[in-house]
């Protein structure tokens, strides 16, 4: 249980806090979905699913709190009303309809629903109207909706604090004139504990400037060969559900995925998403690339059951491994002008990430 959730439960339920946690699928789900506040986590903010819950409870607590009978006769809130409210919340400007329509129900059912609640979707749909199943709103006869709202409010507060800290880091970098200090400051962010979005953006900026001077010759025939330089494109926002493609290189068409050492199922899910198209993994780890290859090899043997066809398929899907060690090595050899370009890229893509037009 996350510390901030534990503190809120203690403030509301005292010594019985663990009992309420154990008996609430909804609180357990929020505990699962709020990992983005951890500094070294690449977990998604999960705002779509969380805000779907929050939007309903925002209106519910003003109309139905502790009035079970009245809510039992309620037909639900209009979809447009809920979606519009979600988009007024922090980071919710681009929230889509997926959570209300199916995604939340599916994930909630698969990950946290207890035996006694099996078959009960958390979001009840009624001809374009939505509400939360009443059995998830009461624990031991107590309406927990205000506690849930308190948990989500605190999560949003912690996210904002985390974002503000990152903005301060980048503002200081943007205003720094000493190239040596800029270089040292960026390098300090290349650690296993660095915030996931910053690591992805810095990795992109370094790789873009590292590859940009690599020249190749490409054409349909020998006579048509043209000289081109490698260009790396960032294809989406950090933690976007984009099928495992964070960067794409032109004109070679290489795929790059930024990730962390952990459960290797995640790596192979990315491989499956792009139908075994070779992926270069950029990994937030201080382990050597040789150690990562060894771990990959062991996992492939386990996953394949020793079948040659599967071993070859997965091995061929891993084009290259790049760790913090390679990023630091390449970064240290870049020119002063490259460092300035890296700084510009970091600022540009963090503004995009945070929906800022300017600092």
mmCIF file with all atom_site columns, N, CA, C and O in Angstrom, residues 17 37 49 60 67 89 169 171 193 239 246 264 290 312:
data_model
loop_
_atom_site.group_PDB
_atom_site.id
_atom_site.type_symbol
_atom_site.label_atom_id
_atom_site.label_alt_id
_atom_site.label_comp_id
_atom_site.label_asym_id
_atom_site.label_entity_id
_atom_site.label_seq_id
_atom_site.pdbx_PDB_ins_code
_atom_site.Cartn_x
_atom_site.Cartn_y
_atom_site.Cartn_z
_atom_site.occupancy
_atom_site.B_iso_or_equiv
_atom_site.pdbx_formal_charge
_atom_site.auth_seq_id
_atom_site.auth_comp_id
_atom_site.auth_asym_id
_atom_site.auth_atom_id
_atom_site.pdbx_PDB_model_num
ATOM 1  N N  . UNK A 1 17  ? -7.863  0.789   9.387   1.00 0.00 ? 17  UNK A N  1
ATOM 2  C CA . UNK A 1 17  ? -7.552  1.178   7.997   1.00 0.00 ? 17  UNK A CA 1
ATOM 3  C C  . UNK A 1 17  ? -7.278  -0.018  7.098   1.00 0.00 ? 17  UNK A C  1
ATOM 4  O O  . UNK A 1 17  ? -7.707  -0.057  5.943   1.00 0.00 ? 17  UNK A O  1
ATOM 5  N N  . UNK A 1 37  ? 3.748   8.342   -9.253  1.00 0.00 ? 37  UNK A N  1
ATOM 6  C CA . UNK A 1 37  ? 4.377   9.289   -8.331  1.00 0.00 ? 37  UNK A CA 1
ATOM 7  C C  . UNK A 1 37  ? 5.755   8.827   -7.914  1.00 0.00 ? 37  UNK A C  1
ATOM 8  O O  . UNK A 1 37  ? 6.528   9.597   -7.353  1.00 0.00 ? 37  UNK A O  1
ATOM 9  N N  . UNK A 1 49  ? -8.390  6.346   -16.676 1.00 0.00 ? 49  UNK A N  1
ATOM 10 C CA . UNK A 1 49  ? -9.196  5.482   -15.819 1.00 0.00 ? 49  UNK A CA 1
ATOM 11 C C  . UNK A 1 49  ? -9.494  6.136   -14.471 1.00 0.00 ? 49  UNK A C  1
ATOM 12 O O  . UNK A 1 49  ? -10.610 6.046   -13.949 1.00 0.00 ? 49  UNK A O  1
ATOM 13 N N  . UNK A 1 60  ? -21.420 12.496  -7.695  1.00 0.00 ? 60  UNK A N  1
ATOM 14 C CA . UNK A 1 60  ? -22.073 11.577  -6.753  1.00 0.00 ? 60  UNK A CA 1
ATOM 15 C C  . UNK A 1 60  ? -22.029 12.105  -5.321  1.00 0.00 ? 60  UNK A C  1
ATOM 16 O O  . UNK A 1 60  ? -23.041 12.079  -4.600  1.00 0.00 ? 60  UNK A O  1
ATOM 17 N N  . UNK A 1 67  ? -26.486 7.926   0.772   1.00 0.00 ? 67  UNK A N  1
ATOM 18 C CA . UNK A 1 67  ? -27.915 7.740   0.501   1.00 0.00 ? 67  UNK A CA 1
ATOM 19 C C  . UNK A 1 67  ? -28.046 6.598   -0.505  1.00 0.00 ? 67  UNK A C  1
ATOM 20 O O  . UNK A 1 67  ? -28.277 6.814   -1.687  1.00 0.00 ? 67  UNK A O  1
ATOM 21 N N  . UNK A 1 89  ? -9.606  18.823  -15.573 1.00 0.00 ? 89  UNK A N  1
ATOM 22 C CA . UNK A 1 89  ? -8.714  18.395  -14.501 1.00 0.00 ? 89  UNK A CA 1
ATOM 23 C C  . UNK A 1 89  ? -7.254  18.442  -14.942 1.00 0.00 ? 89  UNK A C  1
ATOM 24 O O  . UNK A 1 89  ? -6.951  18.457  -16.139 1.00 0.00 ? 89  UNK A O  1
ATOM 25 N N  . UNK A 1 169 ? 13.842  22.102  -12.856 1.00 0.00 ? 169 UNK A N  1
ATOM 26 C CA . UNK A 1 169 ? 15.121  21.592  -13.368 1.00 0.00 ? 169 UNK A CA 1
ATOM 27 C C  . UNK A 1 169 ? 15.378  22.131  -14.774 1.00 0.00 ? 169 UNK A C  1
ATOM 28 O O  . UNK A 1 169 ? 16.469  22.617  -15.092 1.00 0.00 ? 169 UNK A O  1
ATOM 29 N N  . UNK A 1 171 ? 13.930  24.709  -16.321 1.00 0.00 ? 171 UNK A N  1
ATOM 30 C CA . UNK A 1 171 ? 14.065  26.168  -16.344 1.00 0.00 ? 171 UNK A CA 1
ATOM 31 C C  . UNK A 1 171 ? 15.493  26.580  -16.010 1.00 0.00 ? 171 UNK A C  1
ATOM 32 O O  . UNK A 1 171 ? 16.070  27.459  -16.652 1.00 0.00 ? 171 UNK A O  1
ATOM 33 N N  . UNK A 1 193 ? 17.617  6.230   -11.247 1.00 0.00 ? 193 UNK A N  1
ATOM 34 C CA . UNK A 1 193 ? 16.562  6.840   -10.437 1.00 0.00 ? 193 UNK A CA 1
ATOM 35 C C  . UNK A 1 193 ? 15.945  8.068   -11.090 1.00 0.00 ? 193 UNK A C  1
ATOM 36 O O  . UNK A 1 193 ? 15.069  8.700   -10.501 1.00 0.00 ? 193 UNK A O  1
ATOM 37 N N  . UNK A 1 239 ? 5.120   7.458   -22.372 1.00 0.00 ? 239 UNK A N  1
ATOM 38 C CA . UNK A 1 239 ? 4.083   6.572   -21.832 1.00 0.00 ? 239 UNK A CA 1
ATOM 39 C C  . UNK A 1 239 ? 2.840   6.499   -22.694 1.00 0.00 ? 239 UNK A C  1
ATOM 40 O O  . UNK A 1 239 ? 1.804   5.995   -22.268 1.00 0.00 ? 239 UNK A O  1
ATOM 41 N N  . UNK A 1 246 ? 8.894   4.291   -29.468 1.00 0.00 ? 246 UNK A N  1
ATOM 42 C CA . UNK A 1 246 ? 9.152   5.617   -28.904 1.00 0.00 ? 246 UNK A CA 1
ATOM 43 C C  . UNK A 1 246 ? 9.865   6.510   -29.903 1.00 0.00 ? 246 UNK A C  1
ATOM 44 O O  . UNK A 1 246 ? 9.558   7.700   -30.004 1.00 0.00 ? 246 UNK A O  1
ATOM 45 N N  . UNK A 1 264 ? 10.596  -9.088  -17.874 1.00 0.00 ? 264 UNK A N  1
ATOM 46 C CA . UNK A 1 264 ? 10.884  -9.146  -19.303 1.00 0.00 ? 264 UNK A CA 1
ATOM 47 C C  . UNK A 1 264 ? 9.647   -9.449  -20.139 1.00 0.00 ? 264 UNK A C  1
ATOM 48 O O  . UNK A 1 264 ? 9.697   -9.349  -21.369 1.00 0.00 ? 264 UNK A O  1
ATOM 49 N N  . UNK A 1 290 ? 26.090  -6.322  -22.076 1.00 0.00 ? 290 UNK A N  1
ATOM 50 C CA . UNK A 1 290 ? 26.371  -7.759  -22.117 1.00 0.00 ? 290 UNK A CA 1
ATOM 51 C C  . UNK A 1 290 ? 25.514  -8.504  -21.091 1.00 0.00 ? 290 UNK A C  1
ATOM 52 O O  . UNK A 1 290 ? 25.000  -9.592  -21.365 1.00 0.00 ? 290 UNK A O  1
ATOM 53 N N  . UNK A 1 312 ? 14.938  -18.221 -32.358 1.00 0.00 ? 312 UNK A N  1
ATOM 54 C CA . UNK A 1 312 ? 15.414  -17.388 -33.458 1.00 0.00 ? 312 UNK A CA 1
ATOM 55 C C  . UNK A 1 312 ? 14.507  -16.185 -33.675 1.00 0.00 ? 312 UNK A C  1
ATOM 56 O O  . UNK A 1 312 ? 14.978  -15.073 -33.944 1.00 0.00 ? 312 UNK A O  1
#
